[in-house]
Coordinates of C-alpha atoms in Angstrom, one line a residue:
X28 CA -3.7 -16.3 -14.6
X29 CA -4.4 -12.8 -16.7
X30 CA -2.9 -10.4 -14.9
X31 CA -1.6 -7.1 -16.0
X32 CA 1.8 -6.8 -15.6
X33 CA 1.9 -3.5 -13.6
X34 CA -0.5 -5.6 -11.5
X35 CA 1.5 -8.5 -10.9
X36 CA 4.4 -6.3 -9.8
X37 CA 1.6 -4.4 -7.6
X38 CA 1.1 -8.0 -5.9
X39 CA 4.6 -8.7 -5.6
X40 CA 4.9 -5.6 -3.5
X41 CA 1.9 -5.9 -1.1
X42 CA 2.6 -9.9 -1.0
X43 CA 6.3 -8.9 0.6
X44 CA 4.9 -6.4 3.5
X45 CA 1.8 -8.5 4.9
X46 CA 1.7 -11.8 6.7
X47 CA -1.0 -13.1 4.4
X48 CA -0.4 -15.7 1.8
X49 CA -0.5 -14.8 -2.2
X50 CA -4.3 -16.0 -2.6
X51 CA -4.9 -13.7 0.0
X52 CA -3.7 -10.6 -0.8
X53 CA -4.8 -11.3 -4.7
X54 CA -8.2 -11.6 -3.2
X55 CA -7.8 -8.6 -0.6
X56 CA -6.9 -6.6 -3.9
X57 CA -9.9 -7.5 -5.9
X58 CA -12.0 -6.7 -2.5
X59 CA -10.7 -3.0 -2.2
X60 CA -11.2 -2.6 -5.7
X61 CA -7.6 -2.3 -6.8
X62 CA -8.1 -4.8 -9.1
X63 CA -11.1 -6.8 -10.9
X64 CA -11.1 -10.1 -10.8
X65 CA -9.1 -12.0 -13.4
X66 CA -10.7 -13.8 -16.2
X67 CA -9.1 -17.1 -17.4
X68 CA -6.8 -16.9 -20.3
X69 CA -8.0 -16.3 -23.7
X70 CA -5.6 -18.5 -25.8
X71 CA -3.5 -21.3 -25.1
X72 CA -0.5 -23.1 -26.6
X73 CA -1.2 -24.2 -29.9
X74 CA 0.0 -27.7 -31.8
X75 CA 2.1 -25.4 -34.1
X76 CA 3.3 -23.0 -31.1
X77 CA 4.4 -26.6 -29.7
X78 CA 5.6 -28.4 -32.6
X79 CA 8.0 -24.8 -33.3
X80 CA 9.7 -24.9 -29.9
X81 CA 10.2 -28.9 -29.9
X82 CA 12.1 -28.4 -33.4
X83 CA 14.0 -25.1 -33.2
X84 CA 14.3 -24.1 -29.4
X85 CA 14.9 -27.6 -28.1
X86 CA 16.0 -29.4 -30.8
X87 CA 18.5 -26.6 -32.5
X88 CA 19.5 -25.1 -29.6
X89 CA 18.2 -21.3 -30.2
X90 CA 17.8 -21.2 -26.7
X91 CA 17.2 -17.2 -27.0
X92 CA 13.7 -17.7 -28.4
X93 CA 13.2 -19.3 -24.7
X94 CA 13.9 -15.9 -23.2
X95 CA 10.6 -14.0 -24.6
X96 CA 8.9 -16.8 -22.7
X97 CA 8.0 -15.5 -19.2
X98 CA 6.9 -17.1 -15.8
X99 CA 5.9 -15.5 -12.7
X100 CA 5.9 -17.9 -9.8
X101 CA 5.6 -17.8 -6.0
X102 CA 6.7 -20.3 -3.3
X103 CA 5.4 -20.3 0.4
X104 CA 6.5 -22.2 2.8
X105 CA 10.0 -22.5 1.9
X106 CA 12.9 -22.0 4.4
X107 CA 15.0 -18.7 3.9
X108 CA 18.0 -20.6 3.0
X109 CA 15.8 -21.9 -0.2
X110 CA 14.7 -18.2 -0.4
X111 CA 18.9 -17.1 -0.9
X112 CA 19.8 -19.7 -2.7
X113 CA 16.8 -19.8 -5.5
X114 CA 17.7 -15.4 -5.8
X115 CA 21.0 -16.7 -6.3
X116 CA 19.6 -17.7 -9.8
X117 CA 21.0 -15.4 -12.8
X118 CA 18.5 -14.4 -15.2
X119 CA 16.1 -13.3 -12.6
X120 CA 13.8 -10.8 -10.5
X121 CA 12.6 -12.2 -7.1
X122 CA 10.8 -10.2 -4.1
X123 CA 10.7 -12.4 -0.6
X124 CA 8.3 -11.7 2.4
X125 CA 10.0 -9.0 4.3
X126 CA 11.4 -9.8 7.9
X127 CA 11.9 -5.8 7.6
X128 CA 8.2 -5.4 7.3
X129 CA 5.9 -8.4 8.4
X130 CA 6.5 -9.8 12.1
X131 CA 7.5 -13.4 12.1
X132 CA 6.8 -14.6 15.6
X133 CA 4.3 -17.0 14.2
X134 CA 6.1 -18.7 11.5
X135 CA 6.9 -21.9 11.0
X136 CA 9.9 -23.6 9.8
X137 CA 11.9 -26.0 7.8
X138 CA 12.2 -30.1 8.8
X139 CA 14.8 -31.3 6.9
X140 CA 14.0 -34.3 5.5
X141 CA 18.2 -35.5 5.4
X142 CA 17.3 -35.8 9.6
X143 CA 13.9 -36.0 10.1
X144 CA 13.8 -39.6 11.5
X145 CA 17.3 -39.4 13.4
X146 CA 17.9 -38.8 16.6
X147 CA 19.1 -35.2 15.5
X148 CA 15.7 -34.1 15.0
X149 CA 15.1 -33.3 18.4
X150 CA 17.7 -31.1 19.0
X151 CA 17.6 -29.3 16.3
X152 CA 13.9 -28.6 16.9
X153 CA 14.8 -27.3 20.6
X154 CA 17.7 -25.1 19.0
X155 CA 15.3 -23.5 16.5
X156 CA 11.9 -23.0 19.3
X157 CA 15.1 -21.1 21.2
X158 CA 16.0 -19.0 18.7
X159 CA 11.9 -18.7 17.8
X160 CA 11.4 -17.8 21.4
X161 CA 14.4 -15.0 22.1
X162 CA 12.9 -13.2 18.5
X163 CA 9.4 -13.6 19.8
X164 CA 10.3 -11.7 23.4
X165 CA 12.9 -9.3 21.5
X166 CA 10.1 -8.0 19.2
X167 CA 7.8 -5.8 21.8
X168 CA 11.0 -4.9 23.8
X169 CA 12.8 -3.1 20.5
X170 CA 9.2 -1.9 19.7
X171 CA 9.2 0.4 22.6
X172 CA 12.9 1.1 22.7
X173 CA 12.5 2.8 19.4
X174 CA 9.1 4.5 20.3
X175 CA 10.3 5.7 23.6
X176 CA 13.8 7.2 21.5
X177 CA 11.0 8.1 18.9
X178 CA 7.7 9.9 20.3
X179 CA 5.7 11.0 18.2
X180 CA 5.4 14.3 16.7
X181 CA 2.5 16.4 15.0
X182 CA 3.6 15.5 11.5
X183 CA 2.5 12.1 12.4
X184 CA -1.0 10.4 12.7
X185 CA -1.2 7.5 15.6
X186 CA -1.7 5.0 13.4
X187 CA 1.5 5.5 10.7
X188 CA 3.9 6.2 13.9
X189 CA 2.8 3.0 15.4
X190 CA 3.4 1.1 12.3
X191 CA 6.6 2.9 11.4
X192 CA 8.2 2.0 14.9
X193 CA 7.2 -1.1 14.8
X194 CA 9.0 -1.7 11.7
X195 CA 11.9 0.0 12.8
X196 CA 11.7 -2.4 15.9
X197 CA 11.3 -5.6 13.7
X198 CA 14.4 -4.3 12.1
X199 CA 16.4 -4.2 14.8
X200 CA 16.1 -8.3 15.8
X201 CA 15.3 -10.0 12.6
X202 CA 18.7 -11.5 12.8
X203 CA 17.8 -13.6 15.3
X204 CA 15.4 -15.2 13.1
X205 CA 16.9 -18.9 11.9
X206 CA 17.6 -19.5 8.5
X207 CA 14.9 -22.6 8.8
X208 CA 12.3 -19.9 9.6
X209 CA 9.4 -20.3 6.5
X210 CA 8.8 -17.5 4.4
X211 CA 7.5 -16.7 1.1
X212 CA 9.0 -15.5 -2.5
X213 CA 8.3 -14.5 -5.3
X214 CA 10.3 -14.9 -8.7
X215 CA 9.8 -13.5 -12.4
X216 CA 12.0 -15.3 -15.1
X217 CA 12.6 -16.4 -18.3
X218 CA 12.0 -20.0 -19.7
X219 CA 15.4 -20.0 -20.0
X220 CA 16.7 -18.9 -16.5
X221 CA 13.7 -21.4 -15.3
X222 CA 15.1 -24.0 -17.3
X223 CA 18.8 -23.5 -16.0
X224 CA 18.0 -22.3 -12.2
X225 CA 15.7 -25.7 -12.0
X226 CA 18.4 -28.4 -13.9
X227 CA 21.1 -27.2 -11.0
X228 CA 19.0 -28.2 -8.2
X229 CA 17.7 -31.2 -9.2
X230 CA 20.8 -32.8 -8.3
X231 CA 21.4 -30.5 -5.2
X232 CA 23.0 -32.3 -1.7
X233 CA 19.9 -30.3 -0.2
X234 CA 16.2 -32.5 0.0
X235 CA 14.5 -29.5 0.1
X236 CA 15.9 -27.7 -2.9
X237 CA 15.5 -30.8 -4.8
X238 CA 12.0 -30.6 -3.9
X239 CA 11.1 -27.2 -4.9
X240 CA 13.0 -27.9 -8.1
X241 CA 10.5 -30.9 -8.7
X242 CA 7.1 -28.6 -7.7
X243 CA 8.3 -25.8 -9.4
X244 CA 9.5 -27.5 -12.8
X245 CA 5.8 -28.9 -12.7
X246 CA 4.2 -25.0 -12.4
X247 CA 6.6 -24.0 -14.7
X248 CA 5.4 -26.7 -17.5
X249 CA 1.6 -25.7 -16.5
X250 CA 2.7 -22.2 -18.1
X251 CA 5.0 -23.3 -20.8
X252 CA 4.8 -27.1 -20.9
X253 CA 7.2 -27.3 -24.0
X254 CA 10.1 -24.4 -22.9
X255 CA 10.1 -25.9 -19.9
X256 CA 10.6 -29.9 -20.5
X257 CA 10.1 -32.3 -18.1
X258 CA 13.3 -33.9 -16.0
X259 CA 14.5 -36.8 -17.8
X260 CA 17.9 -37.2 -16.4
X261 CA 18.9 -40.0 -13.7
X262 CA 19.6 -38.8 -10.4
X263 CA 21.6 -40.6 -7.7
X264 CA 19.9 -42.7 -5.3
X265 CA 21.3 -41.1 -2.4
X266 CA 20.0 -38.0 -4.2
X267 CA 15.9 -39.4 -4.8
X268 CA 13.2 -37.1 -3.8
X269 CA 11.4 -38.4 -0.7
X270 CA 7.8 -38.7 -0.5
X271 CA 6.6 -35.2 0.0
X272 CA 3.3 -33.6 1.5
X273 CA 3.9 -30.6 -0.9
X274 CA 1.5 -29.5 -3.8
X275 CA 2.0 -27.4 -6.9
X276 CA -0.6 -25.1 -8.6
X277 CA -0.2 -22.7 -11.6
X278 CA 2.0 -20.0 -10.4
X279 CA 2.8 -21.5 -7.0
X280 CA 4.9 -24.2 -5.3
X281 CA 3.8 -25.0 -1.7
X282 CA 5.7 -26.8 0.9
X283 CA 4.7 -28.5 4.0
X284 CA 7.2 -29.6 6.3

């Protein structure tokens, strides 16, 4: 998309301690004036570029060439068990939404797709509002605990005490978030590590990891359609991607449950 570098990592920051999506806070950026708006990318991959990496990088094998190839990609909407198990990946720098910082009493969450038409789904919907509910009533209440064991002082304005107990506050119950809860991440690789961290899940026992793995392998090509080759390997039946109500963009996987 253009960006700087220092500015990407800018956006990774600010991305992890709002609630707002990435377009937002790219676009709350360029309204404050921390950063002009992008313009589209000067050069593309040529025929050559192509014909090079089909020949020596994927045909020989000199997979190290892959690693100067770099990809910067975001997902929203994922669950945080996708979020742990996609940092898992070696090769790679990641940033997720911050359950430190940002207040999840609105999110959504996860419906796997394994029992989404069994009878299961229920209760695993009422376990999750339960959970959803206790963090939503725990929030205010360890909000004031810590400002009432915190009072302000004169070396703090209103405005950063209030936001720094409420963090401390947030703190102090996002355990009892679910691991379904949505959230957002962010992840800066290689080709390579895309390549690798993207052929392991293909074949997970877990829908929704196979259905990241498809959106982002698709972003991923958008940015370096010849490093990153398309998925021609057979996967078991009991292991197919469902249909899906997810949509991928450059830079960004999206999921809808």
């Amino acid at each position: 998309v253009g960006l700087p570098e220092e500015v990407v990592a800018m956006l990774f920051a600010f991305f992890s301690r709002n609630p707002k999506g990435i377009e937002e806070t790219l676009q709350g950026m360029i309204d404050d004036g921390s950063l002009e708006p992008p313009e589209p990318p000067k050069f593309a991959t040529s025929e050559r570029a192509r014909k090079f990496h089909e020949r020596t990088t994927i045909g020989y094998g000199h997979k190290s060439v892959a690693d100067h190839g770099q990809a910067h990609l975001f997902v929203e909407g994922g669950s945080t068990v996708s979020e742990r198990d996609f940092m898992s990946a070696r090769l790679l720098a990641a940033t997720s939404k911050s359950t430190r910082y940002v207040n999840f009493a609105e999110a959504g969450w996860h419906r796997p797709e394994e029992i989404r038409d069994s009878g299961g789904i229920s209760l695993y919907h009422e376990h999750i509002q339960a959970l959803m509910a206790s963090y939503q009533a725990l929030v205010p209440i360890a909000v004031e605990a810590v400002r009432a064991a915190r009072p302000r002082t004169d070396g703090w304005t209103e405005s950063h005490w209030l936001s720094a107990t409420e963090k401390r506050g947030l703190d102090a119950v996002r355990d009892v978030l679910p691991a379904a809860v949505s959230t957002s991440y962010a992840m800066t690789m290689s080709a390579t590590g895309l390549r690798e961290m993207l052929d392991k899940r293909d074949t997970s026992g877990n829908c929704e990891l196979r259905e990241l793995a498809s959106e982002l392998r698709l972003v991923g090509r958008a940015a370096m359609p010849t490093l990153v080759p398309k998925d021609t390997r057979k996967i078991p039946a009991d292991r197919a991607l469902p249909a899906t109500t997810s949509r991928a963009m450059f830079g960004r996987a999206r999921i809808s449950g």
